[in-house]
PDB file of N, CA and C in Angstrom:
ATOM      1  N   UNK A  99       2.280 -21.048  -4.957  1.00 76.00           N
ATOM      2  CA  UNK A  99       0.597 -20.668  -4.253  1.00 76.00           C
ATOM      3  C   UNK A  99       0.299 -19.143  -3.118  1.00 76.00           C
ATOM      4  N   UNK A 100      -1.090 -19.348  -3.084  1.00 79.00           N
ATOM      5  CA  UNK A 100      -1.325 -17.489  -2.394  1.00 79.00           C
ATOM      6  C   UNK A 100      -0.140 -17.446  -1.420  1.00 79.00           C
ATOM      7  N   UNK A 101      -0.458 -18.858  -0.827  1.00 87.00           N
ATOM      8  CA  UNK A 101      -0.183 -18.297   1.374  1.00 87.00           C
ATOM      9  C   UNK A 101       2.180 -17.664   0.955  1.00 87.00           C
ATOM     10  N   UNK A 102       1.881 -18.391  -0.424  1.00 90.00           N
ATOM     11  CA  UNK A 102       3.773 -18.038  -0.605  1.00 90.00           C
ATOM     12  C   UNK A 102       3.447 -16.682  -0.788  1.00 90.00           C
ATOM     13  N   UNK A 103       3.578 -16.418  -2.283  1.00 91.00           N
ATOM     14  CA  UNK A 103       3.347 -14.587  -2.069  1.00 91.00           C
ATOM     15  C   UNK A 103       3.196 -13.719  -0.980  1.00 91.00           C
ATOM     16  N   UNK A 104       2.241 -14.197  -0.255  1.00 95.00           N
ATOM     17  CA  UNK A 104       2.036 -13.835   1.289  1.00 95.00           C
ATOM     18  C   UNK A 104       3.220 -13.493   1.755  1.00 95.00           C
ATOM     19  N   UNK A 105       4.385 -14.409   1.882  1.00 96.00           N
ATOM     20  CA  UNK A 105       5.139 -14.764   3.328  1.00 96.00           C
ATOM     21  C   UNK A 105       6.105 -13.671   1.800  1.00 96.00           C
ATOM     22  N   UNK A 106       6.141 -13.421   0.839  1.00 94.00           N
ATOM     23  CA  UNK A 106       7.071 -12.810   0.193  1.00 94.00           C
ATOM     24  C   UNK A 106       6.521 -11.164   0.156  1.00 94.00           C
ATOM     25  N   UNK A 107       5.864 -11.425   0.080  1.00 95.00           N
ATOM     26  CA  UNK A 107       5.491  -9.165   0.362  1.00 95.00           C
ATOM     27  C   UNK A 107       5.979  -9.973   1.370  1.00 95.00           C
ATOM     28  N   UNK A 108       5.500 -10.540   2.664  1.00 97.00           N
ATOM     29  CA  UNK A 108       5.285 -10.263   4.292  1.00 97.00           C
ATOM     30  C   UNK A 108       6.720  -9.457   4.380  1.00 97.00           C
ATOM     31  N   UNK A 109       7.818 -10.657   3.972  1.00 97.00           N
ATOM     32  CA  UNK A 109       8.780 -10.546   3.852  1.00 97.00           C
ATOM     33  C   UNK A 109       9.892  -9.350   3.702  1.00 97.00           C
ATOM     34  N   UNK A 110       9.180  -8.830   2.774  1.00 95.00           N
ATOM     35  CA  UNK A 110       9.680  -8.028   1.618  1.00 95.00           C
ATOM     36  C   UNK A 110       9.540  -6.397   2.204  1.00 95.00           C
ATOM     37  N   UNK A 111       8.209  -6.540   2.632  1.00 97.00           N
ATOM     38  CA  UNK A 111       7.645  -5.088   3.238  1.00 97.00           C
ATOM     39  C   UNK A 111       8.770  -5.449   4.750  1.00 97.00           C
ATOM     40  N   UNK A 112       8.781  -6.557   5.651  1.00 97.00           N
ATOM     41  CA  UNK A 112       9.936  -6.090   6.432  1.00 97.00           C
ATOM     42  C   UNK A 112      10.518  -5.920   6.414  1.00 97.00           C
ATOM     43  N   UNK A 113      11.884  -6.160   5.593  1.00 97.00           N
ATOM     44  CA  UNK A 113      13.438  -6.040   5.564  1.00 97.00           C
ATOM     45  C   UNK A 113      13.525  -4.793   4.742  1.00 97.00           C
ATOM     46  N   UNK A 114      12.472  -4.397   4.449  1.00 95.00           N
ATOM     47  CA  UNK A 114      12.227  -2.754   3.676  1.00 95.00           C
ATOM     48  C   UNK A 114      12.082  -1.836   5.013  1.00 95.00           C
ATOM     49  N   UNK A 115      11.738  -2.244   6.087  1.00 97.00           N
ATOM     50  CA  UNK A 115      11.529  -1.625   7.375  1.00 97.00           C
ATOM     51  C   UNK A 115      12.197  -1.667   7.952  1.00 97.00           C
ATOM     52  N   UNK A 116      13.336  -1.871   8.014  1.00 95.00           N
ATOM     53  CA  UNK A 116      14.452  -2.958   9.318  1.00 95.00           C
ATOM     54  C   UNK A 116      14.005  -3.702   9.941  1.00 95.00           C
ATOM     55  N   UNK A 117      12.785  -4.226   9.938  1.00 96.00           N
ATOM     56  CA  UNK A 117      12.766  -5.639  10.785  1.00 96.00           C
ATOM     57  C   UNK A 117      11.673  -4.894  12.011  1.00 96.00           C
ATOM     58  N   UNK A 118      11.691  -3.906  11.946  1.00 98.00           N
ATOM     59  CA  UNK A 118      10.077  -3.688  12.639  1.00 98.00           C
ATOM     60  C   UNK A 118       8.623  -4.145  12.006  1.00 98.00           C
ATOM     61  N   UNK A 119       8.040  -5.198  12.822  1.00 98.00           N
ATOM     62  CA  UNK A 119       6.870  -5.530  13.270  1.00 98.00           C
ATOM     63  C   UNK A 119       5.624  -4.696  12.813  1.00 98.00           C
ATOM     64  N   UNK A 120       6.172  -3.888  13.864  1.00 98.00           N
ATOM     65  CA  UNK A 120       4.358  -2.905  13.757  1.00 98.00           C
ATOM     66  C   UNK A 120       4.301  -2.719  12.097  1.00 98.00           C
ATOM     67  N   UNK A 121       4.838  -1.521  12.047  1.00 98.00           N
ATOM     68  CA  UNK A 121       5.306  -1.040  10.205  1.00 98.00           C
ATOM     69  C   UNK A 121       5.167  -1.726   9.835  1.00 98.00           C
ATOM     70  N   UNK A 122       5.060  -2.919   9.595  1.00 98.00           N
ATOM     71  CA  UNK A 122       5.342  -3.945   8.325  1.00 98.00           C
ATOM     72  C   UNK A 122       3.443  -4.296   8.468  1.00 98.00           C
ATOM     73  N   UNK A 123       3.904  -4.374  10.084  1.00 98.00           N
ATOM     74  CA  UNK A 123       1.862  -4.018   9.915  1.00 98.00           C
ATOM     75  C   UNK A 123       1.251  -3.774   9.352  1.00 98.00           C
ATOM     76  N   UNK A 124       1.510  -1.785   9.781  1.00 98.00           N
ATOM     77  CA  UNK A 124       0.449  -0.670   9.448  1.00 98.00           C
ATOM     78  C   UNK A 124       0.430  -1.132   7.840  1.00 98.00           C
ATOM     79  N   UNK A 125       2.025  -0.903   7.385  1.00 98.00           N
ATOM     80  CA  UNK A 125       1.930  -0.497   6.003  1.00 98.00           C
ATOM     81  C   UNK A 125       0.767  -1.996   5.021  1.00 98.00           C
ATOM     82  N   UNK A 126       0.907  -2.960   5.235  1.00 98.00           N
ATOM     83  CA  UNK A 126       0.335  -3.989   5.309  1.00 98.00           C
ATOM     84  C   UNK A 126      -1.465  -4.111   5.564  1.00 98.00           C
ATOM     85  N   UNK A 127      -1.488  -3.804   5.997  1.00 97.00           N
ATOM     86  CA  UNK A 127      -3.412  -3.418   7.402  1.00 97.00           C
ATOM     87  C   UNK A 127      -2.998  -4.604   7.589  1.00 97.00           C
ATOM     88  N   UNK A 128      -2.548  -5.870   8.266  1.00 97.00           N
ATOM     89  CA  UNK A 128      -2.770  -6.464   8.963  1.00 97.00           C
ATOM     90  C   UNK A 128      -2.071  -6.419  10.448  1.00 97.00           C
ATOM     91  N   UNK A 129      -2.407  -7.807  11.052  1.00 98.00           N
ATOM     92  CA  UNK A 129      -2.323  -7.005  12.521  1.00 98.00           C
ATOM     93  C   UNK A 129      -0.700  -7.891  12.714  1.00 98.00           C
ATOM     94  N   UNK A 130      -0.273  -7.400  13.944  1.00 97.00           N
ATOM     95  CA  UNK A 130       1.190  -7.923  13.817  1.00 97.00           C
ATOM     96  C   UNK A 130       1.285  -8.705  14.604  1.00 97.00           C
ATOM     97  N   UNK A 131       0.735  -9.946  14.894  1.00 98.00           N
ATOM     98  CA  UNK A 131       1.114 -11.109  15.624  1.00 98.00           C
ATOM     99  C   UNK A 131       0.882 -11.830  14.070  1.00 98.00           C
ATOM    100  N   UNK A 132      -0.040 -11.000  12.716  1.00 97.00           N
ATOM    101  CA  UNK A 132       0.170 -12.394  11.813  1.00 97.00           C
ATOM    102  C   UNK A 132       1.608 -11.749  10.734  1.00 97.00           C
ATOM    103  N   UNK A 133       2.376  -9.608  10.577  1.00 98.00           N
ATOM    104  CA  UNK A 133       3.532 -10.056  10.276  1.00 98.00           C
ATOM    105  C   UNK A 133       4.538 -11.214  11.130  1.00 98.00           C
ATOM    106  N   UNK A 134       4.128 -11.096  12.126  1.00 98.00           N
ATOM    107  CA  UNK A 134       5.562 -12.647  13.730  1.00 98.00           C
ATOM    108  C   UNK A 134       5.509 -13.902  13.398  1.00 98.00           C
ATOM    109  N   UNK A 135       4.162 -14.043  12.873  1.00 97.00           N
ATOM    110  CA  UNK A 135       3.623 -15.323  13.222  1.00 97.00           C
ATOM    111  C   UNK A 135       4.260 -15.575  10.838  1.00 97.00           C
ATOM    112  N   UNK A 136       3.985 -14.518  10.111  1.00 97.00           N
ATOM    113  CA  UNK A 136       4.260 -15.025   8.894  1.00 97.00           C
ATOM    114  C   UNK A 136       6.037 -14.572   8.445  1.00 97.00           C
ATOM    115  N   UNK A 137       6.941 -14.092   9.618  1.00 97.00           N
ATOM    116  CA  UNK A 137       8.118 -14.127   9.221  1.00 97.00           C
ATOM    117  C   UNK A 137       8.923 -15.412  10.194  1.00 97.00           C
ATOM    118  N   UNK A 138       8.322 -16.078  11.475  1.00 97.00           N
ATOM    119  CA  UNK A 138       8.310 -17.220  11.707  1.00 97.00           C
ATOM    120  C   UNK A 138       7.673 -18.286  10.858  1.00 97.00           C
ATOM    121  N   UNK A 139       7.600 -18.517   9.831  1.00 97.00           N
ATOM    122  CA  UNK A 139       7.598 -19.387   9.020  1.00 97.00           C
ATOM    123  C   UNK A 139       8.375 -19.086   7.844  1.00 97.00           C
ATOM    124  N   UNK A 140       8.847 -18.453   7.382  1.00 97.00           N
ATOM    125  CA  UNK A 140       9.925 -17.514   6.934  1.00 97.00           C
ATOM    126  C   UNK A 140      11.068 -18.611   6.916  1.00 97.00           C
ATOM    127  N   UNK A 141      11.522 -17.959   8.393  1.00 97.00           N
ATOM    128  CA  UNK A 141      12.644 -18.314   9.322  1.00 97.00           C
ATOM    129  C   UNK A 141      12.471 -20.475   8.703  1.00 97.00           C
ATOM    130  N   UNK A 142      11.451 -20.389   9.505  1.00 97.00           N
ATOM    131  CA  UNK A 142      11.374 -21.826   9.059  1.00 97.00           C
ATOM    132  C   UNK A 142      11.968 -22.381   8.044  1.00 97.00           C
ATOM    133  N   UNK A 143      11.164 -22.061   6.825  1.00 95.00           N
ATOM    134  CA  UNK A 143      10.911 -22.507   4.827  1.00 95.00           C
ATOM    135  C   UNK A 143      13.025 -22.028   5.193  1.00 95.00           C
ATOM    136  N   UNK A 144      13.182 -21.394   5.652  1.00 96.00           N
ATOM    137  CA  UNK A 144      15.176 -20.634   5.240  1.00 96.00           C
ATOM    138  C   UNK A 144      15.910 -22.012   6.108  1.00 96.00           C
ATOM    139  N   UNK A 145      15.367 -21.827   7.356  1.00 97.00           N
ATOM    140  CA  UNK A 145      16.571 -22.846   8.094  1.00 97.00           C
ATOM    141  C   UNK A 145      17.460 -21.642   8.848  1.00 97.00           C
ATOM    142  N   UNK A 146      16.869 -20.734   8.753  1.00 96.00           N
ATOM    143  CA  UNK A 146      18.101 -19.427   8.761  1.00 96.00           C
ATOM    144  C   UNK A 146      17.210 -18.237   9.981  1.00 96.00           C
ATOM    145  N   UNK A 147      17.710 -17.669  10.554  1.00 97.00           N
ATOM    146  CA  UNK A 147      17.280 -16.182  11.100  1.00 97.00           C
ATOM    147  C   UNK A 147      17.586 -15.126  10.501  1.00 97.00           C
ATOM    148  N   UNK A 148      16.734 -14.490  10.061  1.00 96.00           N
ATOM    149  CA  UNK A 148      16.681 -13.006   9.812  1.00 96.00           C
ATOM    150  C   UNK A 148      17.314 -12.627  10.083  1.00 96.00           C
ATOM    151  N   UNK A 149      17.652 -12.238  11.557  1.00 94.00           N
ATOM    152  CA  UNK A 149      18.356 -11.414  12.862  1.00 94.00           C
ATOM    153  C   UNK A 149      19.981 -11.249  12.198  1.00 94.00           C
ATOM    154  N   UNK A 150      19.978 -12.736  11.294  1.00 96.00           N
ATOM    155  CA  UNK A 150      21.429 -12.909  11.244  1.00 96.00           C
ATOM    156  C   UNK A 150      21.489 -11.757  10.016  1.00 96.00           C
ATOM    157  N   UNK A 151      22.374 -11.042  10.080  1.00 95.00           N
ATOM    158  CA  UNK A 151      22.524  -9.620   9.020  1.00 95.00           C
ATOM    159  C   UNK A 151      22.742 -10.329   7.504  1.00 95.00           C
ATOM    160  N   UNK A 152      23.810 -11.441   6.924  1.00 96.00           N
ATOM    161  CA  UNK A 152      24.125 -11.895   6.231  1.00 96.00           C
ATOM    162  C   UNK A 152      23.648 -12.585   5.557  1.00 96.00           C
ATOM    163  N   UNK A 153      22.287 -13.281   6.113  1.00 97.00           N
ATOM    164  CA  UNK A 153      21.170 -14.068   6.007  1.00 97.00           C
ATOM    165  C   UNK A 153      19.965 -12.955   5.339  1.00 97.00           C
ATOM    166  N   UNK A 154      19.619 -11.898   6.151  1.00 96.00           N
ATOM    167  CA  UNK A 154      18.780 -10.850   5.618  1.00 96.00           C
ATOM    168  C   UNK A 154      19.289  -9.557   4.128  1.00 96.00           C
ATOM    169  N   UNK A 155      20.791 -10.061   3.840  1.00 96.00           N
ATOM    170  CA  UNK A 155      21.124  -9.468   2.734  1.00 96.00           C
ATOM    171  C   UNK A 155      20.668 -10.129   1.704  1.00 96.00           C
ATOM    172  N   UNK A 156      21.126 -12.183   2.430  1.00 96.00           N
ATOM    173  CA  UNK A 156      20.758 -12.736   0.780  1.00 96.00           C
ATOM    174  C   UNK A 156      19.156 -13.161   0.493  1.00 96.00           C
ATOM    175  N   UNK A 157      18.263 -12.956   1.614  1.00 96.00           N
ATOM    176  CA  UNK A 157      16.683 -12.531   1.361  1.00 96.00           C
ATOM    177  C   UNK A 157      16.554 -11.652   0.484  1.00 96.00           C
ATOM    178  N   UNK A 158      16.759 -10.323   1.171  1.00 95.00           N
ATOM    179  CA  UNK A 158      16.783  -8.934   0.253  1.00 95.00           C
ATOM    180  C   UNK A 158      17.385  -8.983  -1.029  1.00 95.00           C
ATOM    181  N   UNK A 159      18.461  -9.742  -1.541  1.00 95.00           N
ATOM    182  CA  UNK A 159      18.664  -9.701  -2.970  1.00 95.00           C
ATOM    183  C   UNK A 159      17.676 -10.549  -3.290  1.00 95.00           C
ATOM    184  N   UNK A 160      17.940 -11.736  -2.843  1.00 94.00           N
ATOM    185  CA  UNK A 160      16.553 -13.243  -3.805  1.00 94.00           C
ATOM    186  C   UNK A 160      15.395 -12.448  -3.940  1.00 94.00           C
ATOM    187  N   UNK A 161      14.647 -11.191  -3.422  1.00 93.00           N
ATOM    188  CA  UNK A 161      13.935 -11.360  -3.396  1.00 93.00           C
ATOM    189  C   UNK A 161      13.650  -9.683  -4.217  1.00 93.00           C
ATOM    190  N   UNK A 162      14.588  -9.430  -4.454  1.00 91.00           N
ATOM    191  CA  UNK A 162      14.514  -8.244  -6.237  1.00 91.00           C
ATOM    192  C   UNK A 162      15.125  -8.694  -6.576  1.00 91.00           C
ATOM    193  N   UNK A 163      15.799 -10.112  -6.977  1.00 92.00           N
ATOM    194  CA  UNK A 163      15.777 -10.668  -8.167  1.00 92.00           C
ATOM    195  C   UNK A 163      14.686 -11.069  -8.675  1.00 92.00           C
ATOM    196  N   UNK A 164      14.089 -11.750  -7.921  1.00 86.00           N
ATOM    197  CA  UNK A 164      12.311 -12.208  -8.765  1.00 86.00           C
ATOM    198  C   UNK A 164      11.492 -11.211  -8.688  1.00 86.00           C
ATOM    199  N   UNK A 165      11.447 -10.199  -8.134  1.00 78.00           N
ATOM    200  CA  UNK A 165      10.904  -8.988  -8.765  1.00 78.00           C
ATOM    201  C   UNK A 165      11.234  -8.286  -9.962  1.00 78.00           C
ATOM    202  N   UNK A 166      12.823  -9.108 -10.291  1.00 81.00           N
ATOM    203  CA  UNK A 166      13.230  -8.385 -11.605  1.00 81.00           C
ATOM    204  C   UNK A 166      12.018  -9.381 -13.031  1.00 81.00           C
ATOM    205  N   UNK A 167      12.407 -10.435 -13.040  1.00 63.00           N
ATOM    206  CA  UNK A 167      11.315 -10.988 -13.873  1.00 63.00           C
ATOM    207  C   UNK A 167      10.487 -10.497 -14.346  1.00 63.00           C
TER     208      UNK A 167
END
């Protein structure tokens, strides 16, 4: 669904920006609180914190594989 697409897009940009909320918000032209909310929502869905380097790597790889299709 559309909200899932927005979460994926935000998450990918967030990881590409080395977890910088302000830079991600600027790149996506959205408020930084929106980025924070979406990242928190992603962490809830995953049941993991993105501050864990292994989780971050796995999520990054998964996102890349999704976009290969």
